mmCIF file of C-alpha atoms in Angstrom:
data_model
loop_
_atom_site.group_PDB
_atom_site.id
_atom_site.type_symbol
_atom_site.label_atom_id
_atom_site.label_comp_id
_atom_site.label_asym_id
_atom_site.label_seq_id
_atom_site.Cartn_x
_atom_site.Cartn_y
_atom_site.Cartn_z
ATOM 1 C CA MET A 1 158.007 -8.476 16.856
ATOM 2 C CA ARG A 2 161.673 -8.773 15.978
ATOM 3 C CA GLU A 3 162.308 -9.791 12.404
ATOM 4 C CA SER A 4 165.880 -10.910 12.980
ATOM 5 C CA VAL A 5 167.660 -12.724 15.781
ATOM 6 C CA GLU A 6 171.424 -12.975 16.483
ATOM 7 C CA VAL A 7 172.696 -16.031 18.306
ATOM 8 C CA SER A 8 176.169 -17.595 18.698
ATOM 9 C CA GLY A 9 177.646 -16.305 15.448
ATOM 10 C CA LEU A 10 174.411 -16.761 13.405
ATOM 11 C CA VAL A 11 171.793 -14.368 12.245
ATOM 12 C CA LEU A 12 168.194 -15.477 11.626
ATOM 13 C CA ARG A 13 166.523 -13.065 9.226
ATOM 14 C CA PRO A 14 163.483 -13.152 6.849
ATOM 15 C CA TRP A 15 164.208 -14.436 3.386
ATOM 16 C CA GLY A 16 164.403 -11.951 0.549
ATOM 17 C CA ALA A 17 167.909 -10.449 0.672
ATOM 18 C CA GLU A 18 170.105 -10.182 -2.386
ATOM 19 C CA GLY A 19 171.564 -13.522 -3.113
ATOM 20 C CA ASP A 20 168.907 -15.539 -1.359
ATOM 21 C CA VAL A 21 167.483 -16.978 -4.552
ATOM 22 C CA ASP A 22 170.907 -18.328 -5.568
ATOM 23 C CA ALA A 23 171.384 -19.800 -2.082
ATOM 24 C CA VAL A 24 167.995 -21.504 -2.217
ATOM 25 C CA LEU A 25 168.697 -22.869 -5.710
ATOM 26 C CA GLU A 26 172.109 -24.234 -4.563
ATOM 27 C CA ALA A 27 170.613 -25.802 -1.320
ATOM 28 C CA PHE A 28 167.815 -27.531 -3.206
ATOM 29 C CA ALA A 29 170.203 -28.945 -5.820
ATOM 30 C CA GLU A 30 171.366 -31.490 -3.211
ATOM 31 C CA PRO A 31 169.335 -34.750 -3.526
ATOM 32 C CA LEU A 32 168.707 -34.895 0.196
ATOM 33 C CA MET A 33 166.817 -31.598 -0.032
ATOM 34 C CA ARG A 34 164.177 -32.814 -2.509
ATOM 35 C CA TRP A 35 161.692 -33.556 0.287
ATOM 36 C CA GLN A 36 162.079 -30.227 2.053
ATOM 37 C CA ALA A 37 159.769 -28.266 -0.191
ATOM 38 C CA PRO A 38 156.221 -28.942 -1.368
ATOM 39 C CA GLN A 39 157.276 -28.556 -5.061
ATOM 40 C CA PRO A 40 160.675 -29.108 -6.665
ATOM 41 C CA VAL A 41 163.060 -26.178 -6.589
ATOM 42 C CA ASP A 42 164.953 -26.832 -9.839
ATOM 43 C CA SER A 43 165.154 -23.407 -11.528
ATOM 44 C CA VAL A 44 165.773 -19.789 -10.694
ATOM 45 C CA GLU A 45 162.043 -19.206 -11.149
ATOM 46 C CA ASP A 46 161.255 -22.035 -8.624
ATOM 47 C CA ALA A 47 163.700 -20.474 -6.138
ATOM 48 C CA GLN A 48 162.224 -17.048 -6.628
ATOM 49 C CA GLN A 49 158.765 -18.475 -5.987
ATOM 50 C CA TRP A 50 160.044 -20.257 -2.886
ATOM 51 C CA VAL A 51 161.449 -17.022 -1.487
ATOM 52 C CA ARG A 52 158.293 -15.065 -2.397
ATOM 53 C CA ALA A 53 156.142 -17.671 -0.656
ATOM 54 C CA ARG A 54 158.107 -17.298 2.588
ATOM 55 C CA GLY A 55 157.539 -13.540 2.484
ATOM 56 C CA ALA A 56 153.827 -13.894 1.746
ATOM 57 C CA GLN A 57 153.492 -16.314 4.710
ATOM 58 C CA TRP A 58 155.330 -13.868 7.011
ATOM 59 C CA GLU A 59 153.025 -10.995 5.919
ATOM 60 C CA ALA A 60 149.938 -13.190 6.526
ATOM 61 C CA GLY A 61 151.238 -14.202 9.960
ATOM 62 C CA SER A 62 150.756 -17.890 9.118
ATOM 63 C CA ALA A 63 154.412 -18.896 9.044
ATOM 64 C CA PHE A 64 157.708 -17.236 9.852
ATOM 65 C CA SER A 65 160.728 -18.554 7.911
ATOM 66 C CA PHE A 66 164.249 -17.377 8.661
ATOM 67 C CA ALA A 67 167.378 -17.611 6.554
ATOM 68 C CA VAL A 68 170.076 -18.865 8.843
ATOM 69 C CA VAL A 69 173.083 -16.736 7.959
ATOM 70 C CA ASP A 70 176.705 -17.044 9.035
ATOM 71 C CA GLY A 71 178.176 -14.064 10.926
ATOM 72 C CA HIS A 72 176.863 -10.839 12.309
ATOM 73 C CA GLY A 73 174.579 -8.408 10.485
ATOM 74 C CA GLY A 74 172.913 -10.962 8.237
ATOM 75 C CA ASP A 75 175.206 -10.477 5.286
ATOM 76 C CA GLY A 76 177.150 -13.746 5.493
ATOM 77 C CA ALA A 77 176.596 -17.015 3.666
ATOM 78 C CA VAL A 78 173.153 -18.643 3.931
ATOM 79 C CA LEU A 79 173.577 -21.855 5.912
ATOM 80 C CA GLY A 80 169.963 -23.015 5.990
ATOM 81 C CA ASN A 81 166.359 -22.326 6.992
ATOM 82 C CA VAL A 82 164.446 -22.516 10.269
ATOM 83 C CA ALA A 83 160.717 -21.834 10.365
ATOM 84 C CA VAL A 84 157.785 -21.623 12.711
ATOM 85 C CA SER A 85 154.691 -22.495 10.703
ATOM 86 C CA ALA A 86 151.171 -23.793 11.234
ATOM 87 C CA VAL A 87 150.770 -20.983 13.763
ATOM 88 C CA ASP A 88 147.492 -21.404 15.665
ATOM 89 C CA ARG A 89 146.837 -18.298 17.685
ATOM 90 C CA ARG A 90 143.818 -19.772 19.444
ATOM 91 C CA HIS A 91 145.878 -22.631 20.962
ATOM 92 C CA SER A 92 149.205 -20.759 20.899
ATOM 93 C CA THR A 93 150.960 -23.509 18.964
ATOM 94 C CA GLY A 94 153.287 -23.705 16.019
ATOM 95 C CA TRP A 95 155.372 -26.277 14.043
ATOM 96 C CA VAL A 96 159.126 -25.935 13.732
ATOM 97 C CA SER A 97 161.063 -27.157 10.778
ATOM 98 C CA TYR A 98 164.661 -26.671 9.608
ATOM 99 C CA TRP A 99 167.131 -27.567 6.927
ATOM 100 C CA ILE A 100 170.841 -26.916 6.766
ATOM 101 C CA THR A 101 173.154 -26.756 3.726
ATOM 102 C CA ARG A 102 175.640 -29.585 3.260
ATOM 103 C CA THR A 103 178.598 -27.299 4.062
ATOM 104 C CA ALA A 104 177.079 -26.187 7.399
ATOM 105 C CA ARG A 105 176.141 -29.692 8.709
ATOM 106 C CA GLY A 106 177.946 -31.040 11.783
ATOM 107 C CA ARG A 107 178.733 -27.582 13.188
ATOM 108 C CA GLY A 108 175.704 -27.190 15.473
ATOM 109 C CA VAL A 109 174.050 -24.661 13.139
ATOM 110 C CA ALA A 110 170.687 -26.475 13.098
ATOM 111 C CA THR A 111 170.599 -26.805 16.863
ATOM 112 C CA ARG A 112 171.473 -23.127 17.491
ATOM 113 C CA ALA A 113 168.978 -21.987 14.867
ATOM 114 C CA CYS A 114 166.210 -24.221 16.239
ATOM 115 C CA ARG A 115 166.829 -23.020 19.813
ATOM 116 C CA ALA A 116 166.775 -19.358 18.696
ATOM 117 C CA ALA A 117 163.609 -19.805 16.605
ATOM 118 C CA ALA A 118 161.886 -21.531 19.528
ATOM 119 C CA ARG A 119 162.865 -18.718 21.960
ATOM 120 C CA TRP A 120 161.703 -16.128 19.361
ATOM 121 C CA ALA A 121 158.348 -17.915 18.932
ATOM 122 C CA PHE A 122 157.769 -18.008 22.705
ATOM 123 C CA ASP A 123 158.916 -14.399 23.350
ATOM 124 C CA ASP A 124 157.868 -12.569 20.195
ATOM 125 C CA LEU A 125 154.863 -14.578 18.946
ATOM 126 C CA GLY A 126 153.621 -15.480 22.380
ATOM 127 C CA LEU A 127 153.285 -19.176 21.529
ATOM 128 C CA PHE A 128 153.159 -21.824 24.232
ATOM 129 C CA ARG A 129 153.778 -25.102 22.463
ATOM 130 C CA LEU A 130 156.021 -25.862 19.536
ATOM 131 C CA GLU A 131 156.033 -29.183 17.742
ATOM 132 C CA LEU A 132 158.278 -30.816 15.225
ATOM 133 C CA GLY A 133 158.708 -34.194 13.626
ATOM 134 C CA HIS A 134 161.327 -36.123 11.686
ATOM 135 C CA ARG A 135 161.521 -39.398 9.809
ATOM 136 C CA VAL A 136 162.795 -42.117 12.176
ATOM 137 C CA ASN A 137 165.484 -42.893 9.651
ATOM 138 C CA ASN A 138 166.992 -39.341 10.234
ATOM 139 C CA PRO A 139 168.968 -39.591 13.472
ATOM 140 C CA ALA A 140 170.747 -36.280 12.836
ATOM 141 C CA SER A 141 167.351 -34.417 12.949
ATOM 142 C CA CYS A 142 166.513 -36.301 16.143
ATOM 143 C CA ARG A 143 169.782 -35.028 17.712
ATOM 144 C CA VAL A 144 168.944 -31.467 16.670
ATOM 145 C CA ALA A 145 165.410 -31.725 18.161
ATOM 146 C CA THR A 146 166.588 -33.104 21.484
ATOM 147 C CA ALA A 147 169.576 -30.675 21.763
ATOM 148 C CA ALA A 148 167.175 -27.795 21.049
ATOM 149 C CA GLY A 149 165.052 -28.828 24.009
ATOM 150 C CA PHE A 150 162.250 -30.665 22.244
ATOM 151 C CA ALA A 151 161.067 -33.676 24.230
ATOM 152 C CA THR A 152 160.216 -36.829 22.383
ATOM 153 C CA GLU A 153 156.469 -37.554 22.448
ATOM 154 C CA GLY A 154 155.947 -40.579 20.252
ATOM 155 C CA ILE A 155 155.868 -42.227 16.823
ATOM 156 C CA GLN A 156 153.386 -41.442 14.113
ATOM 157 C CA ARG A 157 153.267 -44.596 12.057
ATOM 158 C CA GLN A 158 153.653 -44.278 8.275
ATOM 159 C CA LYS A 159 152.817 -40.573 8.327
ATOM 160 C CA LEU A 160 154.912 -39.449 5.366
ATOM 161 C CA LEU A 161 154.968 -40.755 1.774
ATOM 162 C CA TYR A 162 158.080 -40.093 -0.374
ATOM 163 C CA ASP A 163 158.752 -41.870 -3.670
ATOM 164 C CA GLY A 164 156.165 -44.484 -2.859
ATOM 165 C CA VAL A 165 157.662 -45.381 0.539
ATOM 166 C CA ARG A 166 155.855 -44.637 3.836
ATOM 167 C CA TYR A 167 157.923 -43.386 6.767
ATOM 168 C CA ASP A 168 157.287 -43.364 10.437
ATOM 169 C CA VAL A 169 157.727 -39.923 12.151
ATOM 170 C CA GLU A 170 159.015 -39.307 15.623
ATOM 171 C CA SER A 171 157.199 -36.358 17.271
ATOM 172 C CA HIS A 172 158.783 -33.871 19.579
ATOM 173 C CA ALA A 173 157.457 -30.803 21.419
ATOM 174 C CA ARG A 174 158.818 -27.946 23.547
ATOM 175 C CA LEU A 175 156.692 -25.764 25.858
ATOM 176 C CA ALA A 176 157.305 -22.163 26.780
ATOM 177 C CA THR A 177 157.575 -23.348 30.389
ATOM 178 C CA ASP A 178 160.296 -25.900 29.677
ATOM 179 C CA PRO A 179 163.771 -24.855 30.756
ATOM 180 C CA ASP A 180 166.127 -23.597 28.014
ATOM 181 C CA PRO A 181 168.606 -26.334 27.050
ATOM 182 C CA GLU A 182 172.185 -25.934 28.080
ATOM 183 C CA PRO A 183 174.214 -24.225 25.329
ATOM 184 C CA GLU A 184 176.456 -26.523 23.311
ATOM 185 C CA PRO A 185 179.996 -25.533 22.429
ATOM 186 C CA THR A 186 180.223 -24.062 18.965
ATOM 187 C CA THR A 187 182.674 -25.271 16.369
ATOM 188 C CA PRO A 188 183.889 -23.096 13.469
#
């Protein structure tokens, strides 16, 4: 199983490199990111725990989180995270999630990372079905899902609860037998 993937000027690699804790702390300082982790990531210790948890999940084979890094070799700036989690070997399924830093948004980073993670999950993990979901009030995430080849499957009513408000979630899935989506042009 490959632990890193290079695609269209990005490297997907496991979390844990030097500088990753600072990158995580900076990413989670943005208010939009507060819902992207089970617990707040407000301190260096929180960010260290977040990175350690990604490594422990990888070792256990239950989830595979990649730092999305700019450039070749994996030494560039961290632009976000893409993960394949909730891996169910019996049914060959997994759950895809992603987040991208504010500075990397609008450049196709999430779409390229999501496509690469899906291909990796099919080829390296041998999964057959990948699922993802997003709040219906997040059209950018919907565009990423569909551009990454995930077909819309339906709405899960009031699935998520954030700050006392319930949100509907649109579900998407991609099968190993689905054709790869056409590549999008990249912008610097």
